[in-house]
PDB file of C-alpha atoms in Angstrom:
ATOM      1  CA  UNK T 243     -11.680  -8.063  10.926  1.00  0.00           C
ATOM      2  CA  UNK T 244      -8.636  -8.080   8.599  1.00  0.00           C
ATOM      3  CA  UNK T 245      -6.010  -5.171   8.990  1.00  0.00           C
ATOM      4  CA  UNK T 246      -3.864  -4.058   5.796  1.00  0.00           C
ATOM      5  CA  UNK T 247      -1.144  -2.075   6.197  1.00  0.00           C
ATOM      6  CA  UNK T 248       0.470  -0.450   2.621  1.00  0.00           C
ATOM      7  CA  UNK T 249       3.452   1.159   2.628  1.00  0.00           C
ATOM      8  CA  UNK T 250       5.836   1.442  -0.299  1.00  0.00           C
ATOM      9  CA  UNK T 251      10.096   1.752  -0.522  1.00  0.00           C
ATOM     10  CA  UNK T 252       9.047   5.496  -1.890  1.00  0.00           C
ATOM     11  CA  UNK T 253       6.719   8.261  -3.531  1.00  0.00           C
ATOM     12  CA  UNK T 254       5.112   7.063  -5.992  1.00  0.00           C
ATOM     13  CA  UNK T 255       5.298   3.589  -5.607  1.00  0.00           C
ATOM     14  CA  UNK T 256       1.924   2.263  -6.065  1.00  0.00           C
ATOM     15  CA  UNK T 257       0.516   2.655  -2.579  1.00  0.00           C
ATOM     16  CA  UNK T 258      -2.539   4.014  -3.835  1.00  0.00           C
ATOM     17  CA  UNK T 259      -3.121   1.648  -7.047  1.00  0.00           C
ATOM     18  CA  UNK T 260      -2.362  -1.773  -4.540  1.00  0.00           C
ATOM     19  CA  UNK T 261      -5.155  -0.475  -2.498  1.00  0.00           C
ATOM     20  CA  UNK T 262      -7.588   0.100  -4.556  1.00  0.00           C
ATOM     21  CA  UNK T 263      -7.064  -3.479  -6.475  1.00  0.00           C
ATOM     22  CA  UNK T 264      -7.244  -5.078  -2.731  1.00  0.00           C
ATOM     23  CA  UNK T 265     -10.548  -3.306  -2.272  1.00  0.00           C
ATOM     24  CA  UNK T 266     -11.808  -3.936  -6.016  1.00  0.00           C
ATOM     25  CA  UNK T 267     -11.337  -7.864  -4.869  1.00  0.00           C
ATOM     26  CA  UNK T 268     -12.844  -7.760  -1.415  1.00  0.00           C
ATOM     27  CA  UNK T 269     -15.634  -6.339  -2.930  1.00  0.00           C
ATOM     28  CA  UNK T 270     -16.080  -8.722  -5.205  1.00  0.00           C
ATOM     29  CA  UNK T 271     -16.430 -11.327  -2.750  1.00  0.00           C
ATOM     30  CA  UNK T 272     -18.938  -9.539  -1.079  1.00  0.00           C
ATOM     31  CA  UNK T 273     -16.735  -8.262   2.002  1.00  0.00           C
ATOM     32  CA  UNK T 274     -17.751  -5.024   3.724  1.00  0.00           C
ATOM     33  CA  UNK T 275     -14.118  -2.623   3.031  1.00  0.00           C
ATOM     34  CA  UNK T 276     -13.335   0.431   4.235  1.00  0.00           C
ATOM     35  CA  UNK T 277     -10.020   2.533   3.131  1.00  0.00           C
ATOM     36  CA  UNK T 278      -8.370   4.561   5.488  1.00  0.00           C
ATOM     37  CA  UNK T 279      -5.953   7.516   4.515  1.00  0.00           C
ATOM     38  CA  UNK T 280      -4.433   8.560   7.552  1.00  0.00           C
ATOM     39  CA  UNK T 281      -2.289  11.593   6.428  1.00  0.00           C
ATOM     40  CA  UNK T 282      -2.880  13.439   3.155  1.00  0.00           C
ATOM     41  CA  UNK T 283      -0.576  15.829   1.785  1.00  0.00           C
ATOM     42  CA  UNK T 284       0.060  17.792  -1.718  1.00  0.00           C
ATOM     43  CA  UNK T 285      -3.461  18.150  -2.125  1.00  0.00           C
ATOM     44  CA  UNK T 286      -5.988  21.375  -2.288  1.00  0.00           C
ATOM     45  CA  UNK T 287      -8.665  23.545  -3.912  1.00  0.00           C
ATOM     46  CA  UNK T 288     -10.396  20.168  -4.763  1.00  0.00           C
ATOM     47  CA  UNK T 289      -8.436  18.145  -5.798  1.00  0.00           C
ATOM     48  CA  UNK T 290      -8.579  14.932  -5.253  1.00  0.00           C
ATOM     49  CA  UNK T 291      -6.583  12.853  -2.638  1.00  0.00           C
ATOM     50  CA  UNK T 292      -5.299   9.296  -2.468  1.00  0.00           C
ATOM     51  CA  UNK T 293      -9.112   8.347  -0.683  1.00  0.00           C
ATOM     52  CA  UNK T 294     -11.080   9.650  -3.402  1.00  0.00           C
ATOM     53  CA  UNK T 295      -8.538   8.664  -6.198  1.00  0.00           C
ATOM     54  CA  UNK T 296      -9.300   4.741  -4.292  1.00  0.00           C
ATOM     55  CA  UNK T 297     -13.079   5.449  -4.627  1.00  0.00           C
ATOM     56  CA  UNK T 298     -13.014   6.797  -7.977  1.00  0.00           C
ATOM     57  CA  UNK T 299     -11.421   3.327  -8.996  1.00  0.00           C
ATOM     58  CA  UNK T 300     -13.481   0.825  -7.099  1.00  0.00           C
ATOM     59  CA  UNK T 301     -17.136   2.627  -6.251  1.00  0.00           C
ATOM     60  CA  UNK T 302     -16.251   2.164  -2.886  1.00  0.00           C
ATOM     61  CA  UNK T 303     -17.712   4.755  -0.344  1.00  0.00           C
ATOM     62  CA  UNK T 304     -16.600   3.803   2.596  1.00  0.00           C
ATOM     63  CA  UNK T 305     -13.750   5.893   2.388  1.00  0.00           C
ATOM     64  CA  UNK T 306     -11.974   7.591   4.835  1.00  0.00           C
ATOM     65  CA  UNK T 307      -9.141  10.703   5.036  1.00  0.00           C
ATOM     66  CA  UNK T 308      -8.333  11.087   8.502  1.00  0.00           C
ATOM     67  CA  UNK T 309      -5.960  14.252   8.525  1.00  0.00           C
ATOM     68  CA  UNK T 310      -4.975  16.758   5.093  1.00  0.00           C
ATOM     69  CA  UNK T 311      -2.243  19.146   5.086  1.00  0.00           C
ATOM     70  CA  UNK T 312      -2.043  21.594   1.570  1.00  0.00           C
ATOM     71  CA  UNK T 313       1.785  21.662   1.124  1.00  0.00           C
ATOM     72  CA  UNK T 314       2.987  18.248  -0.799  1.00  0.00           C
ATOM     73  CA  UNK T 315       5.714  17.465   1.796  1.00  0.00           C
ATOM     74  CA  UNK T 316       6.065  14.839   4.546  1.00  0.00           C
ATOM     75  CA  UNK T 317       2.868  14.937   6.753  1.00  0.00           C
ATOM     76  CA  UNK T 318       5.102  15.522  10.207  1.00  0.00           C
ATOM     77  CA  UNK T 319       7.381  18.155   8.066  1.00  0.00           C
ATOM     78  CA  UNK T 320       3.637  19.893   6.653  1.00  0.00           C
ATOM     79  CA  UNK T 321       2.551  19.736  10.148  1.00  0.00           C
ATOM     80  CA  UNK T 322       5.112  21.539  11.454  1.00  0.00           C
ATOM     81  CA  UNK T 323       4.798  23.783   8.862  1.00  0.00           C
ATOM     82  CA  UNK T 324       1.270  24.812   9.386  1.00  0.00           C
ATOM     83  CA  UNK T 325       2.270  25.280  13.847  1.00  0.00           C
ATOM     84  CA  UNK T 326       1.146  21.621  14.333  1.00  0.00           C
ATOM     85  CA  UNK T 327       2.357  18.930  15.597  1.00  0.00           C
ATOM     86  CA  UNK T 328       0.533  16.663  13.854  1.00  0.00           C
ATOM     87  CA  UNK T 329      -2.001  13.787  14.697  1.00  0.00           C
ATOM     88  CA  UNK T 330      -0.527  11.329  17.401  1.00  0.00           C
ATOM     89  CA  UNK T 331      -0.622   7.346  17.044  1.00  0.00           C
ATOM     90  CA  UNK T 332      -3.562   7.190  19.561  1.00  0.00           C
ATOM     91  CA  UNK T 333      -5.768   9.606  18.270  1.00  0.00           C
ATOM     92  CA  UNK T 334      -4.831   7.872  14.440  1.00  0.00           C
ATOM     93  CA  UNK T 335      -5.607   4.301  15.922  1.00  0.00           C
ATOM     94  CA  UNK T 336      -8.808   5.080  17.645  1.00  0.00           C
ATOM     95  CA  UNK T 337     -10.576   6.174  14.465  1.00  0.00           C
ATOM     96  CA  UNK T 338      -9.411   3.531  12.415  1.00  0.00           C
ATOM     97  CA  UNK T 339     -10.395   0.729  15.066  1.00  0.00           C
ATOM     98  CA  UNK T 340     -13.863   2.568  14.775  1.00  0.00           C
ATOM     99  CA  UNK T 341     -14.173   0.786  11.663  1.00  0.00           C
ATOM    100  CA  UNK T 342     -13.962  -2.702  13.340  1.00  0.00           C
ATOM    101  CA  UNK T 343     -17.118  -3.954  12.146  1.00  0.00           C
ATOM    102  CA  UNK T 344     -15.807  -4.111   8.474  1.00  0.00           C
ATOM    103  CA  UNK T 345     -14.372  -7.680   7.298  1.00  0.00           C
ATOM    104  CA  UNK T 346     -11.050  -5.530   5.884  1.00  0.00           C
ATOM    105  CA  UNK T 347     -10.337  -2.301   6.395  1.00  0.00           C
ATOM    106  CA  UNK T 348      -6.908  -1.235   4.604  1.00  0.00           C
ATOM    107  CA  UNK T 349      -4.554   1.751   5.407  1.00  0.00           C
ATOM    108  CA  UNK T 350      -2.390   3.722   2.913  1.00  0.00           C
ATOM    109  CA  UNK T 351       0.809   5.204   4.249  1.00  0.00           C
ATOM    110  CA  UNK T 352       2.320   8.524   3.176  1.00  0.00           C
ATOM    111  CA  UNK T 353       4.991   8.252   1.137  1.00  0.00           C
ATOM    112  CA  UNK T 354       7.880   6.268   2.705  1.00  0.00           C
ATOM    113  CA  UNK T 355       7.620   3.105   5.584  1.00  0.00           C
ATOM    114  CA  UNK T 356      10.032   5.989   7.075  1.00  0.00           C
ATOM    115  CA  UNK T 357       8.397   9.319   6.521  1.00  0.00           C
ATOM    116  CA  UNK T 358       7.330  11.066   9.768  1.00  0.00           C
ATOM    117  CA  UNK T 359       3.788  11.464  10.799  1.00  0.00           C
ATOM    118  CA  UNK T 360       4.405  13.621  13.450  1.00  0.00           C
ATOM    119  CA  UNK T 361       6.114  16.185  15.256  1.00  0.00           C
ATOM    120  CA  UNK T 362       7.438  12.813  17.396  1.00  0.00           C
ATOM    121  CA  UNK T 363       8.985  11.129  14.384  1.00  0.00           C
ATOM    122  CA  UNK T 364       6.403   7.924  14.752  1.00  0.00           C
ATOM    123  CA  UNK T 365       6.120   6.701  10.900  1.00  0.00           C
ATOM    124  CA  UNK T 366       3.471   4.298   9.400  1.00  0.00           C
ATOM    125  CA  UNK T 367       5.202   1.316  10.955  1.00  0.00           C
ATOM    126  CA  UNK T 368       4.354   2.708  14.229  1.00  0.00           C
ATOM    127  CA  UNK T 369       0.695   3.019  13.270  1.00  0.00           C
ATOM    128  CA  UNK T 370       1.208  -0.616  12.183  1.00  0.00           C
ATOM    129  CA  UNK T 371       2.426  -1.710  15.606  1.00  0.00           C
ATOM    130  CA  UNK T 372       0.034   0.361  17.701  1.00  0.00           C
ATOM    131  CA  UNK T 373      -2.542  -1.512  15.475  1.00  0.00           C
ATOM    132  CA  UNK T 374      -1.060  -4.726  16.304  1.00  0.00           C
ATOM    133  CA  UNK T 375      -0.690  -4.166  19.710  1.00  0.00           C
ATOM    134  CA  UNK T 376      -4.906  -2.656  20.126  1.00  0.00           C
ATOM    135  CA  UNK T 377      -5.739  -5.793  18.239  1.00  0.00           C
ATOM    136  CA  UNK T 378      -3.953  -8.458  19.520  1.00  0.00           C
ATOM    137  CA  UNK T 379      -5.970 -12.008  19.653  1.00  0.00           C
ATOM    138  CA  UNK T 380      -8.683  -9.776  17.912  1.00  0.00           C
ATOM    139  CA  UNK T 381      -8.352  -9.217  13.987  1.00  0.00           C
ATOM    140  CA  UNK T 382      -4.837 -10.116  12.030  1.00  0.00           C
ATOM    141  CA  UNK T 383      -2.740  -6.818  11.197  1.00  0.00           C
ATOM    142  CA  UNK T 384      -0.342  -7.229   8.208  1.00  0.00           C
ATOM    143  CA  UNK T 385       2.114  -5.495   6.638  1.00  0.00           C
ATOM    144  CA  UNK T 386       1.847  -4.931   2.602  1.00  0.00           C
ATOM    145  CA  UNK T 387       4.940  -3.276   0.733  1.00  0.00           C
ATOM    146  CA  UNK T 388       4.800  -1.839  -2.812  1.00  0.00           C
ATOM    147  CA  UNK T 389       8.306  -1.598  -4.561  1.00  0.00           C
ATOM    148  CA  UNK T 390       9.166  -0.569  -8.057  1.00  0.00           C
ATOM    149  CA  UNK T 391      10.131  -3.294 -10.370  1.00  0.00           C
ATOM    150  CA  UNK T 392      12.927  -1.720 -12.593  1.00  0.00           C
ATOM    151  CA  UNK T 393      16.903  -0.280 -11.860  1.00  0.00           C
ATOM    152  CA  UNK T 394      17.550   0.387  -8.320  1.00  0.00           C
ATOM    153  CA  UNK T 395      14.735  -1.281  -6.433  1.00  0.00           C
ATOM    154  CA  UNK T 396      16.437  -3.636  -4.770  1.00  0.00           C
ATOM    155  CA  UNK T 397      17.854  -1.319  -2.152  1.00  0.00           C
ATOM    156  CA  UNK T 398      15.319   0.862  -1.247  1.00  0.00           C
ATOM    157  CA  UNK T 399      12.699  -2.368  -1.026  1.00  0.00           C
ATOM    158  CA  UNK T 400      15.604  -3.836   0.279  1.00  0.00           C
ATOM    159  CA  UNK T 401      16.507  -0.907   2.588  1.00  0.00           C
ATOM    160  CA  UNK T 402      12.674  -0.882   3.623  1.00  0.00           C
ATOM    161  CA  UNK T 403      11.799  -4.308   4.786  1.00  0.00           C
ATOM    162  CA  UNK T 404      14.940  -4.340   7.076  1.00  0.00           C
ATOM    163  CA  UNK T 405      13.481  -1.013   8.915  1.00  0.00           C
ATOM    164  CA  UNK T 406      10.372  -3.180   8.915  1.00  0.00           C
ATOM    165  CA  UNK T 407      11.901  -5.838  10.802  1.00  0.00           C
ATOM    166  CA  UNK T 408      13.363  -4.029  12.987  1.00  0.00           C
ATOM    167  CA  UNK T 409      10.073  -2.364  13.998  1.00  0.00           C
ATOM    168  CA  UNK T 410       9.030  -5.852  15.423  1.00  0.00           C
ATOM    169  CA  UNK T 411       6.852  -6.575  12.251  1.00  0.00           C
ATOM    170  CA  UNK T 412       7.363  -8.601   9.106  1.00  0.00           C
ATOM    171  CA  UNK T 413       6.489  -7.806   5.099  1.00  0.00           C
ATOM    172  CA  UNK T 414       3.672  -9.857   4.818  1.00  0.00           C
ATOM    173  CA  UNK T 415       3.063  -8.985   1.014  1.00  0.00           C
ATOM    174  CA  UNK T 416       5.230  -7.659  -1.546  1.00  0.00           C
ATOM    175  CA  UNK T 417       3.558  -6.164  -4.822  1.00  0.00           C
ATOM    176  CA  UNK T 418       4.818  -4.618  -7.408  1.00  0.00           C
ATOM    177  CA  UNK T 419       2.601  -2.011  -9.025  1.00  0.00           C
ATOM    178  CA  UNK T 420       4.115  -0.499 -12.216  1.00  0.00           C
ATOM    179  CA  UNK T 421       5.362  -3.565 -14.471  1.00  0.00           C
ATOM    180  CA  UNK T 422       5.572  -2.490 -17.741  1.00  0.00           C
ATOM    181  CA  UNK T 423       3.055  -2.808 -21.026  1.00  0.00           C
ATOM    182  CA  UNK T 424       5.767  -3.623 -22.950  1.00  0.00           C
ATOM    183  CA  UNK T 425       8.504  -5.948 -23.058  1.00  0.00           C
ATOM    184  CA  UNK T 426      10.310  -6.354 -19.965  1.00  0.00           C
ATOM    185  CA  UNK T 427      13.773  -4.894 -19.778  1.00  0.00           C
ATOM    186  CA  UNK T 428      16.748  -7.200 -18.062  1.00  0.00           C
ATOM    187  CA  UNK T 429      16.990  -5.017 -14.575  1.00  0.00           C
ATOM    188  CA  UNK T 430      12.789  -6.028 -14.493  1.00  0.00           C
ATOM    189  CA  UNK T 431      13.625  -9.423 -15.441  1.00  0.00           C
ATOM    190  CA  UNK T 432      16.051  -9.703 -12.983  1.00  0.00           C
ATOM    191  CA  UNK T 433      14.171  -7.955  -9.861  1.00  0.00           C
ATOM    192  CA  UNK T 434      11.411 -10.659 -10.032  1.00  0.00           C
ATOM    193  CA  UNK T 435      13.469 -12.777  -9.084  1.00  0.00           C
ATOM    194  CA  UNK T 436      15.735 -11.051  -6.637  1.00  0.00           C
ATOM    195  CA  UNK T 437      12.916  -8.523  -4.705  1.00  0.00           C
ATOM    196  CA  UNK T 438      11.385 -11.636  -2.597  1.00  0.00           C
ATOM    197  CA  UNK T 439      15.057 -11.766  -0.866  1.00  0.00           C
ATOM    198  CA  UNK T 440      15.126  -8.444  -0.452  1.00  0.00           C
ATOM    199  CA  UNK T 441      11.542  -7.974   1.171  1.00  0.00           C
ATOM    200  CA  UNK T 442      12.052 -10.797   3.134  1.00  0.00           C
ATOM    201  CA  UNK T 443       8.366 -11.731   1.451  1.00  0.00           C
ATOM    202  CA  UNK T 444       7.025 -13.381  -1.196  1.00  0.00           C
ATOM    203  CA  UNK T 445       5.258 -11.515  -4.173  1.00  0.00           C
ATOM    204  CA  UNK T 446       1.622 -11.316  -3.924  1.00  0.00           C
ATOM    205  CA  UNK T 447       1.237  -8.955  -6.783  1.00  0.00           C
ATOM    206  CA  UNK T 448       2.143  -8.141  -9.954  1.00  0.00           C
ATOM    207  CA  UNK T 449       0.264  -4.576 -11.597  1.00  0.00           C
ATOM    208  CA  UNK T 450       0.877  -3.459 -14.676  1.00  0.00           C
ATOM    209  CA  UNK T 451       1.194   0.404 -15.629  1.00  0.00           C
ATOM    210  CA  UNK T 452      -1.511   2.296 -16.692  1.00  0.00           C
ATOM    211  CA  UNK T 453      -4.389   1.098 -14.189  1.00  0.00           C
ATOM    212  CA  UNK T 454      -5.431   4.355 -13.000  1.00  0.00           C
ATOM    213  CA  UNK T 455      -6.671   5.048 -16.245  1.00  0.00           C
ATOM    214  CA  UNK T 456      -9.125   2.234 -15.874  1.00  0.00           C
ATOM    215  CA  UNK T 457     -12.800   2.022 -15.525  1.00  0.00           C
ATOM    216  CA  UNK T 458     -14.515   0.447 -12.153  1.00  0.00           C
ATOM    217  CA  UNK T 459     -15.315  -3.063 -14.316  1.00  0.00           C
ATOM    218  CA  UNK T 460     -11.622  -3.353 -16.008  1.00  0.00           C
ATOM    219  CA  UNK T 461      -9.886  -2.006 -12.877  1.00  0.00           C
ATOM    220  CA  UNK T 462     -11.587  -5.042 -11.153  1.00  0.00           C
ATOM    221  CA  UNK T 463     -10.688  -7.763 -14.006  1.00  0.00           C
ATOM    222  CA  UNK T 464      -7.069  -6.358 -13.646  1.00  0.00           C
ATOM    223  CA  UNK T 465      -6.649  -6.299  -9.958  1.00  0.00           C
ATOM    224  CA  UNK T 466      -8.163  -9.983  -9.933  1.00  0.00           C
ATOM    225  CA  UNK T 467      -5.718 -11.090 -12.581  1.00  0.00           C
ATOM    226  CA  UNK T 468      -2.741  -9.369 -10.857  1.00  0.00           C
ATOM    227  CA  UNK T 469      -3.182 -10.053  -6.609  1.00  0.00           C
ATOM    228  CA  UNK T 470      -2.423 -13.425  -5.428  1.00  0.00           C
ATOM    229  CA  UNK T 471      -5.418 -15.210  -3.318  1.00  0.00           C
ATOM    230  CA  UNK T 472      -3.516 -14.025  -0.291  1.00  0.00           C
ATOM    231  CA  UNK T 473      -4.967 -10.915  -1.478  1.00  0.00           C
ATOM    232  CA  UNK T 474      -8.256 -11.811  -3.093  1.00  0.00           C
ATOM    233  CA  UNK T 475      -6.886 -12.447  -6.582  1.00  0.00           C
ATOM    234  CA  UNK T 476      -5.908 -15.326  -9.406  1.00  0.00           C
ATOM    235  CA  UNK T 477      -2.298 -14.454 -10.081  1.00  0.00           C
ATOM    236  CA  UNK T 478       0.120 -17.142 -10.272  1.00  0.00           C
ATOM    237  CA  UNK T 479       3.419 -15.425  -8.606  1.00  0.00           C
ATOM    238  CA  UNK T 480       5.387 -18.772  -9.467  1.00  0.00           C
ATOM    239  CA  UNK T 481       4.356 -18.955 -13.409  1.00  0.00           C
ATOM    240  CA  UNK T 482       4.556 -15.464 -14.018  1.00  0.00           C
ATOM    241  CA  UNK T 483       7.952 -14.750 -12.757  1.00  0.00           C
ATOM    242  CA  UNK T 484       8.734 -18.829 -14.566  1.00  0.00           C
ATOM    243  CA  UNK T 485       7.588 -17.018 -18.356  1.00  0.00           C
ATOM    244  CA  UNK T 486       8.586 -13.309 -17.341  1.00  0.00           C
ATOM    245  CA  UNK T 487      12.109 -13.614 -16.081  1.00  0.00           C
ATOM    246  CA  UNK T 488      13.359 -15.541 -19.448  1.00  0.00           C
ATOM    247  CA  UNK T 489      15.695 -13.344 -21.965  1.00  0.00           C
TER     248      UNK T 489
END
């Protein structure tokens, strides 16, 4: 068993599209993949959440939203909010090592590395290092961050992988899920280069914008084309930041 971790520097930083292009590649390869959404939030009268947004993209099934709260804040703050005290890091690490018998099973964070999941203030790293801890000598655990690639990145990735470190874990993958269609501007240009030193990781990833709007087949050419094999893809972090990063 493989353990992904995704967490992002933010809302809205490609948590949800880096998941679904690491399951569009496992599945490619024939691996068994299940997706786990621990906390869901902003999301009701049918709408769909981050899980079925993942399954939509891929065909996967084997989907799974743990715990969903209606009011799009924080899950520990739309706990609270509803008299709960939201679900703690054992009961959240027992049903996702119930899915041991996958070859990767990846989880998507809620918003922030930072954000509370519960009333106790334990955060997605937490969940990470519970994981780690359950699993040790058993299945690998690592830690994936999604940043933003344009003006102001570099300290809130930045700002991120240090409160990763000093969880006790390290940002195994960095990707970077909303590179532009276009031309890229100089701040873009610039953070290729720079965002490895500020994860503290290499790159594994480059995404471009606009993949959510992409059918199962091209969702899985793209996602192939933009995750490094670390991550079950062709992309060539070295040449692509070599031809993107020139004026």
């Amino acid at each position: 068993m493989r353990l992904i971790v995704v967490s992002g520097s933010g809302t809205e930083s490609g948590k949800t599209i880096t998941t679904a292009a690491i399951a569009a590649c496992a599945m490619s390869s024939g691996q068994q993949v299940a997706i786990v959404k621990p906390l869901q939030t902003g999301v009701r009268n049918g709408e769909a959440g981050d899980a079925r947004v993942v399954a939509e993209l891929t065909g996967l099934t084997d989907v799974h939203e743990l715990f969903s709260f209606a009011e799009p804040l924080a899950p520990g703050t739309a706990a609270r909010r509803q008299g709960l005290p939201g679900p703690s890091l054992a009961e959240l690490s027992d049903l996702i090592l119930a899915l041991g018998d996958r070859d990767l099973v990846i989880v998507e964070g809620a918003g922030g590395a930072l954000v509370h999941l519960n009333a106790q203030g334990e955060t997605i790293l937490d969940l990470a290092s519970e994981l780690r801890s359950r699993l040790a000598g058993i299945a690998s655990v690592e830690v994936l961050l999604t940043a933003s690639s344009g003006l102001g990145t570099l300290h809130s990735t930045g700002a991120t992988a240090l409160a990763v470190r000093a969880s006790g874990l390290d940002v195994d993958h960095l990707v970077i899920a909303d590179w532009p269609l276009a031309e890229p501007d100089l701040a873009q240009r610039s953070n290729l280069q720079d965002l490895p030193r500020y994860a503290l990781a290499p790159i594994s990833g480059v995404l471009p914008l606009g993949m959510g709007a992409l059918n199962q087949a091209e969702f899985e050419r793209k996602s192939q084309a933009g995750l490094a094999p670390a991550l079950g893809g062709v992309f060539d972090t070295a040449e692509f930041v070599r031809l993107a990063s020139r004026p």
